[in-house]
Short mmCIF file of C-alpha atoms and ligand atoms in Angstrom, two decimals:
data_model
loop_
_atom_site.label_atom_id
_atom_site.label_comp_id
_atom_site.label_asym_id
_atom_site.label_seq_id
_atom_site.Cartn_x
_atom_site.Cartn_y
_atom_site.Cartn_z
CA MET X 1 0.00 0.00 0.00
CA LYS X 2 1.29 3.43 -0.91
CA LYS X 3 1.90 5.64 2.11
CA PRO X 4 0.25 9.10 2.08
CA VAL X 5 2.80 11.88 1.52
CA PHE X 6 2.04 13.28 4.98
CA TYR X 7 3.44 10.20 6.71
CA ASN X 8 6.41 9.89 4.47
CA ARG X 9 9.41 10.08 6.80
CA THR X 10 11.44 12.27 4.41
CA ALA X 11 8.53 14.69 3.90
CA VAL X 12 8.06 15.01 7.66
CA MET X 13 11.79 15.54 8.19
CA ILE X 14 11.87 18.22 5.47
CA ALA X 15 8.85 19.94 7.05
CA ILE X 16 10.48 19.86 10.51
CA VAL X 17 13.78 21.23 9.16
CA ALA X 18 11.86 23.96 7.28
CA ILE X 19 9.99 24.92 10.47
CA VAL X 20 13.21 24.99 12.52
CA VAL X 21 15.06 27.06 9.90
CA SER X 22 12.21 29.56 9.49
CA THR X 23 11.80 29.80 13.27
CA ALA X 24 15.49 30.49 13.70
CA THR X 25 15.40 33.09 10.90
CA LEU X 26 12.34 34.77 12.34
CA THR X 27 13.93 34.77 15.78
CA ILE X 28 17.13 36.35 14.51
CA LEU X 29 15.19 38.94 12.51
CA SER X 30 12.89 39.84 15.38
CA TYR X 31 15.88 39.99 17.72
CA LYS X 32 17.71 42.31 15.33
CA TYR X 33 14.60 44.39 14.82
CA THR X 34 14.01 44.69 18.57
CA VAL X 35 17.61 45.58 19.34
CA GLY X 36 17.70 47.92 16.32
CA ARG X 37 14.57 49.69 17.48
CA GLU X 38 15.99 50.04 20.97
CA ASN X 39 19.15 51.56 19.51
CA VAL X 40 17.14 53.95 17.37
CA VAL X 41 15.16 55.08 20.41
CA GLU X 42 18.34 55.38 22.43
CA ASP X 43 20.14 57.27 19.65
CA SER X 44 17.31 59.71 19.24
CA LEU X 45 17.28 60.29 23.00
CA ILE X 46 21.01 60.91 23.00
CA ARG X 47 20.76 63.19 19.95
CA SER X 48 18.00 65.27 21.47
CA ASN X 49 20.10 65.52 24.63
CA VAL X 50 23.10 66.73 22.66
CA LYS X 51 21.01 69.23 20.74
CA LEU X 52 19.52 70.63 23.90
CA VAL X 53 22.90 71.02 25.58
CA GLU X 54 24.45 72.65 22.50
CA ARG X 55 21.56 75.10 22.36
CA GLU X 56 22.03 75.92 26.01
CA VAL X 57 25.74 76.52 25.53
CA ASP X 58 24.97 78.84 22.57
CA ARG X 59 22.43 80.70 24.64
CA ILE X 60 24.92 81.25 27.46
CA GLU X 61 27.61 82.36 25.01
CA GLN X 62 25.18 84.78 23.46
CA LYS X 63 24.33 86.22 26.86
CA ILE X 64 28.00 86.72 27.70
CA ILE X 65 28.54 88.42 24.35
CA ASP X 66 25.51 90.66 24.99
CA ASN X 67 27.04 91.43 28.36
CA ASP X 68 30.27 92.37 26.56
CA ARG X 69 28.39 94.74 24.28
CA SER X 70 27.03 96.65 27.25
CA LEU X 71 30.52 96.79 28.72
CA TYR X 72 32.13 98.05 25.51
CA ASN X 73 29.51 100.72 25.14
CA MET X 74 30.23 101.98 28.62
CA ALA X 75 33.99 102.08 28.11
CA ASP X 76 34.70 105.50 26.64
CA VAL X 77 38.40 105.75 25.74
CA ASN X 78 38.45 109.40 24.56
CA ASP X 79 39.01 111.11 27.86
CA GLN X 80 41.65 109.46 30.02
CA SER X 81 40.64 111.54 33.03
CA ARG X 82 37.24 109.83 33.05
CA TRP X 83 38.55 106.26 33.11
CA ARG X 84 38.27 106.07 36.86
CA GLU X 85 34.63 107.15 36.59
CA VAL X 86 34.05 104.59 33.83
CA ASN X 87 35.62 101.87 35.98
CA ASP X 88 33.44 102.74 38.99
CA ALA X 89 30.28 102.84 36.88
CA ILE X 90 30.99 99.46 35.30
CA LYS X 91 31.84 97.86 38.63
CA LYS X 92 28.60 99.17 40.08
CA ALA X 93 26.47 97.89 37.19
CA ASP X 94 25.59 94.23 37.75
CA LEU X 95 27.77 92.94 34.94
CA GLY X 96 30.21 90.80 36.95
CA VAL X 97 33.29 93.01 36.46
CA ASP X 98 35.98 93.27 39.16
CA GLN X 99 38.23 95.76 37.45
CA VAL X 100 38.45 97.63 34.14
CA TRP X 101 41.99 97.91 32.72
CA PHE X 102 43.06 100.36 30.04
CA LEU X 103 46.26 99.35 28.25
CA SER X 104 48.40 100.35 25.33
CA LEU X 105 48.74 97.73 22.60
CA ASN X 106 52.26 96.84 23.80
CA GLY X 107 50.85 95.85 27.16
CA ASN X 108 51.53 98.90 29.32
CA VAL X 109 48.82 99.44 31.87
CA LEU X 110 47.54 102.99 31.42
CA TYR X 111 44.85 102.73 34.07
CA PRO X 112 44.81 102.07 36.99
CA SER X 113 48.39 103.27 37.30
CA TRP X 114 50.62 101.30 39.62
CA SER X 115 50.58 102.26 43.28
CA PRO X 116 51.55 100.27 46.38
CA GLY X 117 47.82 100.02 47.28
CA ILE X 118 47.00 97.96 44.19
CA LYS X 119 50.32 96.16 44.02
CA ASP X 120 48.81 92.67 44.41
CA LEU X 121 45.90 93.33 42.08
CA HIS X 122 48.33 94.62 39.48
CA ALA X 123 50.68 91.68 39.83
CA ALA X 124 47.85 89.14 39.61
CA PHE X 125 46.49 90.84 36.50
CA THR X 126 49.79 91.10 34.63
CA ARG X 127 50.57 87.48 35.51
CA SER X 128 47.46 86.25 33.66
CA PHE X 129 46.84 88.92 31.05
CA LYS X 130 49.88 88.91 28.76
CA THR X 131 49.38 90.93 25.59
CA ARG X 132 52.01 88.94 23.70
CA GLU X 133 49.80 85.85 24.00
CA LEU X 134 46.83 87.62 22.48
CA ASN X 135 47.81 88.22 18.82
CA LEU X 136 46.60 91.76 19.07
CA ASP X 137 47.62 92.75 15.53
CA ARG X 138 45.05 90.34 14.19
CA LEU X 139 42.23 91.82 16.24
CA HIS X 140 39.72 94.21 14.75
CA PRO X 141 38.56 97.17 16.79
CA ASP X 142 35.32 96.60 18.74
CA GLU X 143 35.53 92.85 18.31
CA THR X 144 34.62 90.69 21.31
CA ASN X 145 37.42 88.57 22.78
CA HIS X 146 37.87 86.49 25.87
CA LEU X 147 40.75 85.22 27.90
CA HIS X 148 40.14 82.21 30.09
CA LYS X 149 42.82 80.57 32.22
CA GLU X 150 43.11 77.34 34.15
CA ARG X 151 42.79 76.64 37.82
CA ARG X 152 46.42 77.47 38.52
CA GLU X 153 45.53 81.04 37.74
CA ASP X 154 42.25 81.01 39.60
CA TYR X 155 40.32 80.57 36.38
CA PHE X 156 41.20 84.10 35.35
CA PHE X 157 38.41 85.27 33.05
CA ALA X 158 38.39 88.50 31.10
CA SER X 159 36.72 90.07 28.14
CA TYR X 160 38.77 92.50 26.10
CA VAL X 161 38.38 94.85 23.16
CA ILE X 162 40.47 97.31 21.12
CA LYS X 163 38.90 100.75 20.91
CA GLU X 164 40.03 103.74 18.97
CA ASN X 165 39.79 107.23 20.42
CA ARG X 166 39.18 110.42 18.51
CA ARG X 167 42.86 110.94 18.04
CA GLY X 168 43.10 107.57 16.30
CA GLU X 169 45.01 105.93 19.15
CA LYS X 170 44.19 102.28 19.81
CA ILE X 171 43.46 101.47 23.44
CA LEU X 172 43.12 97.93 24.75
CA VAL X 173 40.33 97.72 27.33
CA CYS X 174 40.17 94.61 29.51
CA PHE X 175 37.24 93.73 31.76
CA GLN X 176 38.53 91.41 34.45
CA MET X 177 35.57 89.40 35.68
CA ASN X 178 34.91 88.37 39.26
CA HIS X 179 35.05 84.59 39.58
CA GLY X 180 32.22 84.36 42.10
CA ARG X 181 29.98 86.64 40.07
CA VAL X 182 30.75 84.79 36.87
CA LEU X 183 29.65 81.57 38.56
CA ALA X 184 26.53 83.27 39.92
CA LEU X 185 25.81 84.46 36.38
CA LEU X 186 26.31 80.95 34.99
CA ASP X 187 24.07 79.55 37.71
CA ARG X 188 21.36 81.95 36.73
CA TYR X 189 21.67 81.00 33.08
CA LEU X 190 21.58 77.26 33.85
CA LYS X 191 18.55 77.44 36.11
CA ASP X 192 16.05 76.24 33.46
CA LEU X 193 18.28 73.39 32.38
CA ARG X 194 18.63 72.21 35.99
CA SER X 195 14.92 71.46 36.24
CA VAL X 196 15.30 68.59 33.75
CA TYR X 197 19.01 67.73 33.98
CA TYR X 198 21.72 67.24 36.54
CA VAL X 199 24.10 70.00 35.47
CA SER X 200 27.69 70.62 36.35
CA VAL X 201 30.51 72.83 35.03
CA VAL X 202 34.00 71.32 35.18
CA ASP X 203 37.43 72.26 33.96
CA TYR X 204 39.56 70.18 31.56
CA GLU X 205 40.92 68.09 34.43
CA ASN X 206 37.38 67.25 35.46
CA ASN X 207 37.54 69.41 38.59
CA GLY X 208 34.11 70.66 39.54
CA VAL X 209 33.78 74.42 39.00
CA SER X 210 30.09 74.65 39.61
CA GLY X 211 28.88 71.46 41.26
CA PRO X 212 30.77 68.13 41.43
CA PRO X 213 31.67 66.35 38.17
CA LEU X 214 28.92 63.98 36.97
CA ASP X 215 29.20 60.22 36.52
CA ARG X 216 29.60 59.22 32.90
CA VAL X 217 26.39 57.20 32.78
CA LYS X 218 24.46 56.26 29.65
CA TYR X 219 22.84 59.58 28.74
CA PHE X 220 25.77 61.71 29.96
CA HIS X 221 26.87 64.48 27.63
CA GLU X 222 29.44 67.25 27.91
CA SER X 223 29.98 70.27 25.74
CA ARG X 224 32.64 72.98 25.54
CA PHE X 225 31.90 76.70 25.65
CA PRO X 226 33.53 77.55 22.31
CA SER X 227 34.60 81.17 22.77
CA THR X 228 33.80 82.41 26.26
CA PHE X 229 34.56 80.00 29.14
CA TYR X 230 36.62 77.86 26.82
CA LYS X 231 38.55 76.21 29.63
CA TRP X 232 35.34 74.82 31.03
CA LEU X 233 32.90 72.10 30.01
CA LEU X 234 29.21 71.87 30.63
CA GLN X 235 28.14 68.36 31.73
CA VAL X 236 24.56 67.11 31.80
CA VAL X 237 22.67 63.92 32.62
CA PRO X 238 18.87 63.72 32.36
CA ARG X 239 17.35 63.69 35.84
CA ASN X 240 15.13 60.71 34.93
CA TYR X 241 17.95 58.73 33.33
CA SER X 242 17.58 55.85 35.81
CA GLU X 243 13.87 55.77 35.01
CA MET X 244 14.70 55.82 31.28
CA GLU X 245 17.16 52.99 31.79
CA ARG X 246 14.62 51.05 33.84
CA VAL X 247 11.97 51.48 31.15
CA ALA X 248 14.47 50.41 28.48
CA ARG X 249 15.49 47.41 30.61
CA VAL X 250 11.89 46.36 31.18
CA GLN X 251 11.18 46.80 27.47
CA ARG X 252 14.22 44.69 26.56
CA ARG X 253 13.26 41.96 29.02
CA THR X 254 9.66 41.94 27.77
CA ASN X 255 10.86 41.63 24.18
CA PHE X 256 13.22 38.79 25.08
CA PHE X 257 10.48 37.10 27.05
CA PHE X 258 8.19 37.16 24.04
CA ILE X 259 10.93 35.92 21.72
CA ILE X 260 11.78 33.05 24.08
CA MET X 261 8.08 32.33 24.59
CA SER X 262 7.38 32.10 20.88
CA ILE X 263 10.43 29.90 20.28
CA SER X 264 9.38 27.59 23.10
CA LEU X 265 5.83 27.47 21.77
CA ILE X 266 7.05 26.62 18.29
CA PHE X 267 9.28 23.87 19.66
CA LEU X 268 6.50 22.60 21.86
CA SER X 269 4.21 22.50 18.84
CA LEU X 270 6.90 20.61 16.93
CA VAL X 271 7.16 18.06 19.72
CA ILE X 272 3.35 17.72 19.75
CA ILE X 273 3.30 17.34 15.95
CA TYR X 274 6.07 14.76 16.19
CA PHE X 275 4.15 12.68 18.74
CA ALA X 276 0.88 13.13 16.85
CA VAL X 277 2.50 11.91 13.64
CA ARG X 278 4.10 8.99 15.47
CA ARG X 279 0.78 8.11 17.06
CA GLU X 280 -0.95 8.36 13.71
CA ARG X 281 1.61 6.01 12.16
CA GLN X 282 1.12 3.55 15.01
CA LEU X 283 -2.63 3.76 14.51
CA ILE X 284 -2.26 3.08 10.80
CA GLN X 285 -0.15 0.04 11.66
CA LEU X 286 -2.67 -1.08 14.28
CA LYS X 287 -5.54 -0.68 11.83
CA ALA X 288 -3.71 -2.76 9.24
CA ASP X 289 -3.13 -5.49 11.86
CA PHE X 290 -6.74 -5.19 12.91
CA ILE X 291 -8.03 -5.84 9.40
CA GLY X 292 -5.73 -8.84 9.13
CA ASN X 293 -6.85 -10.18 12.51
CA VAL X 294 -10.56 -9.72 11.81
CA SER X 295 -10.34 -11.38 8.41
CA HIS X 296 -8.53 -14.28 10.02
CA GLU X 297 -11.12 -14.44 12.82
CA LEU X 298 -13.92 -14.68 10.27
CA LYS X 299 -12.16 -17.06 7.94
CA THR X 300 -11.54 -19.83 10.47
CA PRO X 301 -15.15 -20.41 11.64
CA LEU X 302 -16.40 -19.90 8.10
CA ALA X 303 -14.05 -22.60 6.84
CA LEU X 304 -15.23 -25.00 9.60
CA ILE X 305 -18.90 -24.26 8.90
CA ARG X 306 -18.40 -24.87 5.18
CA MET X 307 -16.50 -28.06 5.73
CA PHE X 308 -18.99 -29.66 8.17
CA SER X 309 -22.07 -28.45 6.31
CA GLU X 310 -20.64 -29.92 3.09
CA ILE X 311 -20.00 -33.26 4.80
CA LEU X 312 -23.53 -33.24 6.15
CA THR X 313 -25.13 -32.34 2.82
CA THR X 314 -23.42 -35.27 1.03
CA GLY X 315 -25.43 -37.59 3.34
CA ARG X 316 -22.41 -39.75 3.91
CA VAL X 317 -22.52 -39.38 7.69
CA LYS X 318 -24.73 -42.14 8.93
CA ASN X 319 -23.84 -42.04 12.60
CA ASP X 320 -26.28 -39.84 14.57
CA GLU X 321 -23.75 -39.01 17.23
CA SER X 322 -21.28 -37.73 14.63
CA LYS X 323 -24.04 -35.75 12.97
CA LEU X 324 -24.91 -34.16 16.32
CA GLU X 325 -21.27 -33.31 16.90
CA TYR X 326 -21.00 -31.67 13.44
CA TYR X 327 -24.19 -29.66 14.05
CA ARG X 328 -22.76 -28.54 17.41
CA ILE X 329 -19.53 -27.42 15.74
CA ILE X 330 -21.47 -25.49 13.11
CA HIS X 331 -23.59 -23.89 15.83
CA LYS X 332 -20.55 -23.05 17.96
CA GLU X 333 -18.61 -21.54 15.06
CA SER X 334 -21.56 -19.54 13.75
CA ASP X 335 -22.14 -18.31 17.30
CA ARG X 336 -18.48 -17.28 17.46
CA MET X 337 -18.81 -15.47 14.16
CA SER X 338 -21.95 -13.65 15.15
CA ARG X 339 -20.35 -12.58 18.45
CA LEU X 340 -17.38 -11.25 16.60
CA ILE X 341 -19.58 -9.39 14.15
CA ASN X 342 -21.69 -8.00 17.00
CA ASN X 343 -18.53 -6.89 18.73
CA LEU X 344 -17.37 -5.15 15.56
CA LEU X 345 -20.72 -3.48 15.00
CA ASP X 346 -20.86 -2.30 18.59
CA PHE X 347 -17.34 -1.02 18.38
CA ALA X 348 -18.14 0.88 15.19
CA ARG X 349 -21.19 2.38 16.88
CA LEU X 350 -19.16 3.39 19.95
CA GLU X 351 -16.52 4.94 17.68
CA ARG X 352 -19.15 6.97 15.87
CA GLY X 353 -20.62 7.95 19.23
CA ALA X 354 -23.91 6.61 17.99
CA GLN X 355 -24.49 3.86 20.53
CA THR X 356 -28.06 3.61 21.74
CA ARG X 357 -28.24 3.50 25.50
CA HIS X 358 -31.07 1.80 27.16
CA PHE X 359 -30.73 2.29 30.89
CA GLU X 360 -33.00 0.25 33.08
CA LYS X 361 -32.97 -1.10 36.60
CA ILE X 362 -31.13 -4.39 36.51
CA ASN X 363 -29.47 -6.81 38.87
CA ILE X 364 -25.96 -7.28 37.52
CA ALA X 365 -25.54 -10.60 39.38
CA ASP X 366 -28.58 -12.00 37.53
CA LEU X 367 -27.19 -10.77 34.19
CA VAL X 368 -23.85 -12.46 34.88
CA LYS X 369 -25.57 -15.65 36.02
CA ARG X 370 -27.55 -15.84 32.76
CA GLU X 371 -24.44 -15.30 30.63
CA LEU X 372 -22.48 -17.90 32.57
CA GLU X 373 -25.25 -20.40 32.04
CA THR X 374 -24.95 -19.84 28.29
CA TYR X 375 -21.20 -20.35 28.16
CA ARG X 376 -20.50 -22.58 31.16
CA TYR X 377 -20.79 -25.78 29.17
CA GLN X 378 -18.49 -24.56 26.44
CA ILE X 379 -15.89 -23.20 28.87
CA GLN X 380 -15.87 -26.31 30.99
CA LYS X 381 -15.63 -28.40 27.84
CA ASP X 382 -12.41 -26.55 27.03
CA GLY X 383 -11.05 -27.86 30.36
CA PHE X 384 -11.66 -24.80 32.55
CA GLN X 385 -12.76 -24.79 36.12
CA LEU X 386 -15.32 -21.97 36.43
CA VAL X 387 -16.04 -20.54 39.88
CA SER X 388 -18.69 -17.88 40.42
CA ARG X 389 -19.26 -15.75 43.51
CA LEU X 390 -22.38 -13.70 43.08
CA GLU X 391 -23.50 -11.64 46.07
CA ASP X 392 -27.10 -12.22 47.01
CA PRO X 393 -29.03 -10.08 47.58
CA LEU X 394 -27.41 -7.43 45.39
CA PRO X 395 -28.93 -3.95 44.93
CA GLU X 396 -30.31 -3.16 41.50
CA THR X 397 -28.78 -0.33 39.53
CA LEU X 398 -29.53 1.65 36.40
CA ALA X 399 -27.50 0.14 33.58
CA ASP X 400 -27.58 -0.76 29.92
CA ALA X 401 -27.95 -4.56 29.92
CA HIS X 402 -26.84 -5.06 26.32
CA SER X 403 -23.54 -3.20 26.64
CA LEU X 404 -22.81 -4.72 30.09
CA THR X 405 -23.29 -8.18 28.59
CA LEU X 406 -20.91 -7.26 25.79
CA ALA X 407 -18.28 -5.98 28.24
CA PHE X 408 -18.58 -9.04 30.47
CA PHE X 409 -18.38 -11.40 27.53
CA ASN X 410 -15.15 -9.72 26.35
CA LEU X 411 -13.57 -10.13 29.80
CA LEU X 412 -14.66 -13.76 30.01
CA ASP X 413 -13.50 -14.51 26.48
CA ASN X 414 -10.09 -12.95 27.20
CA SER X 415 -9.60 -14.99 30.37
CA VAL X 416 -10.20 -18.13 28.30
CA LYS X 417 -7.92 -16.97 25.47
CA TYR X 418 -4.97 -15.95 27.65
CA SER X 419 -5.01 -18.79 30.21
CA GLU X 420 -2.90 -21.50 28.60
CA ASP X 421 -2.30 -24.33 31.16
CA HIS X 422 -3.76 -22.90 34.38
CA LYS X 423 -7.37 -23.20 33.48
CA GLN X 424 -9.26 -21.62 36.33
CA ILE X 425 -11.61 -18.68 36.01
CA THR X 426 -13.36 -16.93 38.90
CA VAL X 427 -16.25 -14.60 38.23
CA SER X 428 -17.53 -12.48 41.11
CA VAL X 429 -20.11 -9.76 41.52
CA ILE X 430 -20.13 -7.84 44.81
CA LYS X 431 -21.31 -4.54 46.19
CA ASN X 432 -18.33 -2.39 47.10
CA ASP X 433 -18.57 1.15 48.45
CA GLY X 434 -21.35 2.53 46.23
CA TYR X 435 -20.27 0.38 43.24
CA ILE X 436 -21.11 -3.02 41.87
CA ASP X 437 -17.77 -4.69 41.14
CA LEU X 438 -17.86 -7.34 38.42
CA SER X 439 -14.52 -9.20 38.38
CA VAL X 440 -13.17 -11.86 36.08
CA ALA X 441 -9.96 -13.46 37.36
CA ASP X 442 -7.80 -16.03 35.62
CA GLN X 443 -4.52 -17.73 36.42
CA GLY X 444 -3.14 -17.36 32.95
CA LEU X 445 -0.28 -15.53 31.28
CA GLY X 446 -0.74 -12.16 32.96
CA ILE X 447 0.21 -8.80 31.44
CA PRO X 448 3.52 -6.94 31.82
CA GLY X 449 3.24 -3.67 33.80
CA SER X 450 4.34 -1.60 30.80
CA GLU X 451 1.33 -2.81 28.79
CA GLN X 452 -1.34 -2.54 31.45
CA GLN X 453 -2.47 0.94 30.33
CA ARG X 454 -2.12 0.39 26.59
CA ILE X 455 -4.27 -2.76 26.42
CA PHE X 456 -7.33 -0.48 26.73
CA GLU X 457 -6.41 1.37 23.54
CA LYS X 458 -8.30 0.38 20.43
CA PHE X 459 -6.56 -2.15 18.14
CA TYR X 460 -3.76 -2.67 20.67
CA ARG X 461 -2.77 -6.28 21.24
CA GLY X 462 -0.37 -7.26 23.99
CA SER X 463 2.87 -9.24 23.62
CA ASN X 464 1.22 -12.37 25.09
CA ALA X 465 -1.27 -12.35 22.17
CA ALA X 466 1.63 -12.59 19.75
CA VAL X 467 3.29 -15.34 21.83
CA LEU X 468 0.12 -17.44 21.93
CA LYS X 469 -0.92 -16.55 18.39
CA THR X 470 -4.42 -16.16 19.80
CA ARG X 471 -7.29 -14.99 17.70
CA GLY X 472 -8.40 -11.45 18.45
CA SER X 473 -8.84 -7.99 17.04
CA GLY X 474 -7.65 -5.71 19.85
CA ILE X 475 -10.98 -4.01 20.43
CA GLY X 476 -12.47 -6.08 23.29
CA LEU X 477 -10.98 -4.07 26.17
CA ALA X 478 -11.54 -0.75 24.35
CA ILE X 479 -15.24 -1.64 24.21
CA THR X 480 -15.23 -2.71 27.89
CA LYS X 481 -13.63 0.58 28.92
CA HIS X 482 -16.13 2.52 26.86
CA VAL X 483 -19.02 0.66 28.49
CA ALA X 484 -17.62 1.37 31.97
CA GLU X 485 -17.25 5.07 31.23
CA MET X 486 -20.69 5.24 29.71
CA HIS X 487 -22.01 4.12 33.12
CA GLY X 488 -19.79 6.60 35.00
CA GLY X 489 -17.55 3.73 36.17
CA GLU X 490 -14.13 2.32 35.27
CA VAL X 491 -12.24 -0.87 34.45
CA LEU X 492 -9.31 -1.85 36.66
CA VAL X 493 -6.65 -4.41 35.96
CA GLU X 494 -4.43 -6.26 38.39
CA SER X 495 -1.99 -8.58 36.79
CA GLU X 496 1.38 -10.20 37.16
CA PRO X 497 3.04 -11.99 34.26
CA GLY X 498 2.82 -15.75 34.85
CA HIS X 499 0.32 -15.42 37.69
CA GLY X 500 -2.89 -14.39 35.96
CA SER X 501 -4.99 -11.28 35.69
CA THR X 502 -8.06 -9.85 37.34
CA PHE X 503 -10.20 -7.38 35.43
CA THR X 504 -12.81 -5.49 37.45
CA LEU X 505 -15.65 -3.59 35.88
CA ARG X 506 -16.86 -1.01 38.43
CA ILE X 507 -20.39 0.26 37.87
CA PRO X 508 -21.73 2.93 40.26
CA ILE X 509 -25.01 2.10 41.95
CA ARG X 510 -27.58 4.57 40.60
CA GLU X 511 -31.27 4.57 41.13
CA VAL X 512 -32.27 7.50 38.92
CA PRO X 513 -31.32 7.94 35.28
CA ALA X 514 -27.92 9.57 34.65
CA GLY X 515 -28.23 13.33 34.26
CA VAL X 516 -31.31 13.59 36.50
CA SER X 517 -30.38 14.78 39.96
CA ALA X 518 -31.71 12.72 42.81
P1 LIG W 1 -7.69 -9.05 21.82
O1 LIG W 1 -7.94 -10.01 22.92
O2 LIG W 1 -8.58 -9.22 20.68
O3 LIG W 1 -6.26 -9.00 21.42
P2 LIG W 1 -8.49 -7.03 23.76
O4 LIG W 1 -8.73 -5.59 23.60
O5 LIG W 1 -9.57 -7.85 24.31
O6 LIG W 1 -8.01 -7.56 22.35
O7 LIG W 1 -7.22 -7.20 24.66
C1 LIG W 1 -6.06 -6.46 24.41
C2 LIG W 1 -4.82 -7.19 24.88
O8 LIG W 1 -4.85 -7.28 26.32
C3 LIG W 1 -4.75 -8.62 24.42
O9 LIG W 1 -4.14 -8.68 23.13
C4 LIG W 1 -3.89 -9.27 25.49
O10 LIG W 1 -2.51 -9.05 25.23
C5 LIG W 1 -4.25 -8.50 26.74
N1 LIG W 1 -5.23 -9.20 27.60
C6 LIG W 1 -6.56 -8.97 27.70
N2 LIG W 1 -7.13 -9.78 28.63
C7 LIG W 1 -6.14 -10.53 29.12
C8 LIG W 1 -6.07 -11.56 30.10
N3 LIG W 1 -7.14 -12.00 30.78
N4 LIG W 1 -4.85 -12.11 30.37
C9 LIG W 1 -3.76 -11.72 29.72
N5 LIG W 1 -3.74 -10.73 28.76
C10 LIG W 1 -4.93 -10.18 28.49
#
């Protein structure tokens, strides 16, 4: 027989490999997509951070330059006698200036002129402000310039400009800024930024100028003031960065969870498919065996019936006793055939779920007694000792007599088939804890533990059946189990290989029809 493509081992293997490969591809793609998306989100966060900080730095620079403009406008270089006045006015205005210096282009301080009173101020100024370092010849008049020095020189910060007086002389005016006031000014400018960011200003050696240096965490960014406080850096970290990281972490974990979940589900489905296919193959095999077994079961009695009926019809058998024996054989074999056919028809009905139930109040002990009377002769003729223990009186229960008879017959038939040399069968019916227990015990071959569950599966035949080459179709116990369940009961098996088996059909005692509450 040609196997369907679906069960073809190669086709199944190809399908499994295709599923595994596509799963792996999908997993890799979704992983890349997830990680890629996370990076995009992260990048855009970082970019918007950078943009914001750059804008802030520009804004501060612009403010300083505006500040310079006001200073330059106030510094009139025409009248040297008014420089002191100019200096006082600028210092008074809230523009952060400590001292205004007027110098010639070669670096000579024109104002304030040296005196012992300002000796230190003078020395500190000339130490930091060295005209030869400034490239003055390249400077245009009225152009804004800044000098910023490192920590060693107390972060000297000054704004300077070249101005021309009416006589055409070039005067270098330097506005030495007060460190504390500069920081206060910066603080004021950074106030808005601080509401959303941790902000700090540090020098090039990462010494905190305004606030301690910040940890270089994920969303950390630092930016240089390009032309004003060019020895300093502005550092920022979003205030909710730990929250952002937490959200990103949770998102990442959720994504991974879903990826792992879907992979596991796919693999689980593969395992289920694998077992389903295997089961299906076994079932196909079992069905094939079943057809073989049934045909064989029908052929043997049919052959006997034909043979003896032919002998009888020739009229050659004169002996009445022999005739009677042949008639008995024909009767026995036709009975066997009709039982088998009934069994098959009932099984087919159970399979279709179309069995007709006819529940009525019956005494199971009476039913068993009747059946035993029918078969006792035959069983004992085969050399069996048949013992029956039927409890009397036994309560009646609602049951379907036809299907119970069928189930009992299958158990009895099996105990005969699988007994071999120890030919003793005990049938008992007792009331046990709300149930009627119908047991059939033999002392035959027994059933290995590993098979004790499977023997109730349809078409399954145990290893002892193969050993004995017994007739059978593998549906007897499946029918019995079905009958038990249909009554709300069960079938139990106790068996030890070599020591016999006991099958017990447990039927609950019910007085009202199933489904109607008492
Ligand atoms: P069949 O007897 O036609 O093979 P059943 O469904 O009646 O099918 O039984 C299934 C299998 O259970 C049998 O093939 C046999 O191996 C095992 N079995 C059933 N009853 C007995 C028994 N009384 N003793 C030993 N084995 C049994």
